[in-house]
Protein backbone atom coordinates (compact mmCIF):
# COMPACT_ATOMS: atom_id res chain seq x y z
CA MET A 1 72.14 49.41 106.78
CA VAL A 2 71.38 52.23 104.36
CA PRO A 3 72.55 55.62 105.69
CA PHE A 4 69.14 57.15 105.08
CA PHE A 5 65.57 57.07 106.39
CA TYR A 6 64.47 53.53 107.12
CA GLY A 7 68.01 52.25 107.06
CA ASN A 8 66.93 48.64 107.52
CA ARG A 9 67.02 47.08 104.05
CA ASN A 10 64.61 44.35 105.13
CA SER A 11 61.64 46.61 105.62
CA LEU A 12 60.37 49.52 103.52
CA TRP A 13 63.04 49.49 100.80
CA ASN A 14 62.83 45.74 100.34
CA LEU A 15 59.04 45.96 99.97
CA LEU A 16 59.34 48.77 97.44
CA SER A 17 62.08 46.89 95.57
CA GLU A 18 59.81 43.84 95.34
CA ALA A 19 56.93 46.04 94.18
CA PHE A 20 59.08 47.99 91.68
CA PRO A 21 62.05 45.75 90.79
CA THR A 22 63.13 47.74 87.73
CA GLU A 23 62.88 51.15 89.41
CA LEU A 24 64.44 50.12 92.74
CA PRO A 25 66.68 47.19 91.83
CA LYS A 26 68.70 45.05 94.21
CA PRO A 27 71.14 45.54 95.70
CA ILE A 28 69.33 48.45 97.27
CA THR A 29 71.59 51.50 97.30
CA LEU A 30 71.17 55.07 98.45
CA PRO A 31 71.41 56.48 94.86
CA ASN A 32 68.69 54.05 93.72
CA ILE A 33 66.47 55.00 96.66
CA ILE A 34 66.89 58.71 95.95
CA HIS A 35 66.17 58.18 92.24
CA PHE A 36 63.04 56.16 93.10
CA LEU A 37 61.77 58.86 95.48
CA ASP A 38 62.54 61.69 93.04
CA ASP A 39 60.90 59.85 90.16
CA ARG A 40 57.68 59.45 92.14
CA LYS A 41 57.86 62.89 93.76
CA ILE A 42 57.97 61.37 97.24
CA ALA A 43 59.41 63.33 100.16
CA MET A 44 60.44 61.51 103.31
CA SER A 45 60.88 62.74 106.82
CA ASP A 46 60.65 61.55 110.36
CA THR A 47 58.50 62.84 113.18
CA ILE A 48 61.44 62.53 115.60
CA LYS A 49 64.42 64.82 115.05
CA SER A 50 66.57 63.32 117.79
CA CYS A 51 66.15 60.52 120.30
CA ARG A 52 67.80 58.06 122.64
CA ARG A 53 67.12 54.32 122.73
CA THR A 54 66.51 52.13 125.74
CA ASN A 55 67.70 49.11 123.71
CA ALA A 56 69.84 48.70 120.61
CA GLY A 57 66.93 47.36 118.50
CA ALA A 58 64.75 49.23 116.03
CA LEU A 59 61.44 49.12 117.95
CA ASP A 60 59.56 52.41 118.23
CA SER A 61 58.73 51.53 121.83
CA ASP A 62 62.48 51.63 122.63
CA LEU A 63 62.75 55.27 121.53
CA ILE A 64 62.89 58.17 123.92
CA PRO A 65 62.18 61.25 121.79
CA ILE A 66 64.36 64.19 122.71
CA GLU A 67 63.15 66.54 119.96
CA LEU A 68 60.22 66.20 117.58
CA ASN A 69 60.38 67.49 114.02
CA ASP A 70 58.25 70.58 114.64
CA ASP A 71 59.29 72.02 111.25
CA LEU A 72 57.08 69.50 109.42
CA PRO A 73 53.84 71.55 109.41
CA TYR A 74 55.61 74.56 107.89
CA GLN A 75 57.44 72.38 105.34
CA ILE A 76 54.19 70.68 104.33
CA GLN A 77 52.38 74.00 104.11
CA GLN A 78 55.11 75.34 101.77
CA SER A 79 54.96 72.22 99.53
CA ASN A 80 52.47 70.59 97.19
CA ILE A 81 52.06 67.54 99.43
CA GLN A 82 48.57 66.06 99.20
CA ASN A 83 49.09 62.81 101.12
CA ILE A 84 51.07 62.01 104.24
CA PHE A 85 51.72 58.31 104.74
CA CYS A 86 52.92 57.07 108.11
CA THR A 87 54.56 53.65 108.32
CA SER A 88 53.58 53.29 111.96
CA SER A 89 50.25 54.15 113.52
CA PHE A 90 49.00 54.70 117.06
CA GLY A 91 51.33 52.97 119.52
CA LYS A 92 54.02 54.48 121.66
CA ASN A 93 56.26 56.72 119.52
CA ASN A 94 54.45 55.75 116.31
CA ALA A 95 54.63 58.27 113.46
CA PHE A 96 50.90 58.93 112.99
CA LYS A 97 50.29 59.48 116.70
CA LEU A 98 53.37 61.68 117.19
CA PHE A 99 52.54 63.79 114.14
CA TYR A 100 48.81 64.16 114.81
CA GLU A 101 48.89 64.63 118.57
CA ASN A 102 52.32 65.95 119.46
CA ILE A 103 53.20 68.03 116.40
CA LEU A 104 49.78 69.19 115.15
CA GLY A 105 48.29 69.28 118.67
CA LEU A 106 45.13 67.40 117.67
CA ARG A 107 43.35 64.58 119.48
CA LEU A 108 43.03 61.05 118.08
CA THR A 109 39.51 59.69 117.99
CA HIS A 110 38.13 56.18 117.79
CA LYS A 111 37.05 56.89 114.20
CA ILE A 112 40.58 57.91 113.15
CA ARG A 113 42.02 54.77 114.76
CA THR A 114 39.41 52.61 113.02
CA ASP A 115 39.68 54.29 109.60
CA ARG A 116 43.46 54.64 109.91
CA GLU A 117 43.23 57.97 108.12
CA ILE A 118 41.80 61.47 108.24
CA LEU A 119 41.44 64.23 105.70
CA LEU A 120 43.04 67.19 107.46
CA PRO A 121 41.07 70.42 106.93
CA ASN A 122 42.27 73.39 104.86
CA LYS A 123 43.04 75.45 107.96
CA ILE A 124 46.07 73.30 108.83
CA PHE A 125 48.08 73.43 105.58
CA GLY A 126 46.00 75.75 103.39
CA ARG A 127 44.50 72.79 101.51
CA PRO A 128 43.08 69.40 102.49
CA VAL A 129 45.79 66.79 103.09
CA LEU A 130 45.14 63.10 103.66
CA LEU A 131 46.98 61.66 106.68
CA LYS A 132 47.06 57.87 106.50
CA ALA A 133 48.53 55.12 108.67
CA LEU A 134 49.90 52.47 106.32
CA ILE A 135 50.24 48.78 106.91
CA SER A 136 53.60 48.53 108.62
CA PRO A 137 56.46 47.46 106.35
CA SER A 138 58.11 45.58 109.22
CA GLY A 139 58.28 41.80 109.07
CA ALA A 140 57.08 41.65 112.67
CA ALA A 141 53.79 43.21 111.55
CA ASN A 142 53.00 40.21 109.33
CA ILE A 143 51.53 38.24 112.23
CA SER A 144 48.83 40.80 113.00
CA LEU A 145 48.38 41.53 109.28
CA SER A 146 47.34 37.90 108.73
CA LYS A 147 44.19 38.75 110.76
CA ASN A 148 43.59 42.13 109.12
CA PRO A 149 40.19 42.49 107.38
CA ALA A 150 41.81 44.00 104.26
CA TYR A 151 44.11 40.98 103.93
CA LEU A 152 41.36 38.48 104.72
CA ALA A 153 39.13 40.05 102.06
CA GLU A 154 41.81 39.29 99.46
CA PHE A 155 43.08 36.03 100.97
CA ASP A 156 42.08 33.88 97.97
CA LYS A 157 44.16 36.08 95.69
CA TYR A 158 47.33 35.44 97.75
CA LYS A 159 46.87 31.98 99.28
CA HIS A 160 48.93 30.29 96.54
CA TYR A 161 52.03 32.42 97.20
CA PRO A 162 54.81 30.93 99.37
CA ALA A 163 54.41 33.95 101.70
CA PRO A 164 50.82 35.19 101.18
CA VAL A 165 50.94 38.00 103.74
CA GLN A 166 54.17 39.36 102.26
CA ALA A 167 52.72 39.15 98.73
CA PHE A 168 49.67 41.11 99.92
CA LYS A 169 51.90 43.73 101.52
CA ILE A 170 54.03 44.11 98.38
CA ASN A 171 50.89 44.63 96.29
CA TYR A 172 49.51 47.09 98.86
CA TYR A 173 52.65 49.23 98.62
CA LYS A 174 52.68 48.89 94.83
CA ARG A 175 49.15 50.31 94.66
CA LEU A 176 50.04 53.19 96.98
CA PHE A 177 53.23 54.25 95.27
CA SER A 178 52.39 53.67 91.60
CA LYS A 179 52.56 56.77 89.43
């Protein structure tokens, strides 16, 4: 475990290390993660400030939020942030849903769930900010990703890889986080 956001080395950091092997080399360390984030001007936070777990695993559904990170809107407003990427979407305790509904007090629509993003209006942060639900970095998400229209549209490009879904996901994150 990395003593930092997304402490599981086998999810987000591993994907980013595969996408950017020279900038986030293995073994993945906290100084390398911080350097990578600083170099790309990426800020990270969590929607949940404190929680309990019903089980020892890492599933969002096992979380019982005690306190949400209600400081986020002010912090975003005081920053130059133009994009907010959530690594989980609309399920129980997922980042996008918690941020949009519970922190911003807005209501999810079918269109937002379908598009997996919304351009938040100026009145929220003083400028438009894109809020986007990313493809989950978790390995467990690969099963549903194999049926995802975005993946299927590029299937021929990845079908020759030993792990085509993982190769697609690495490229997806590479496109998102390239300078």
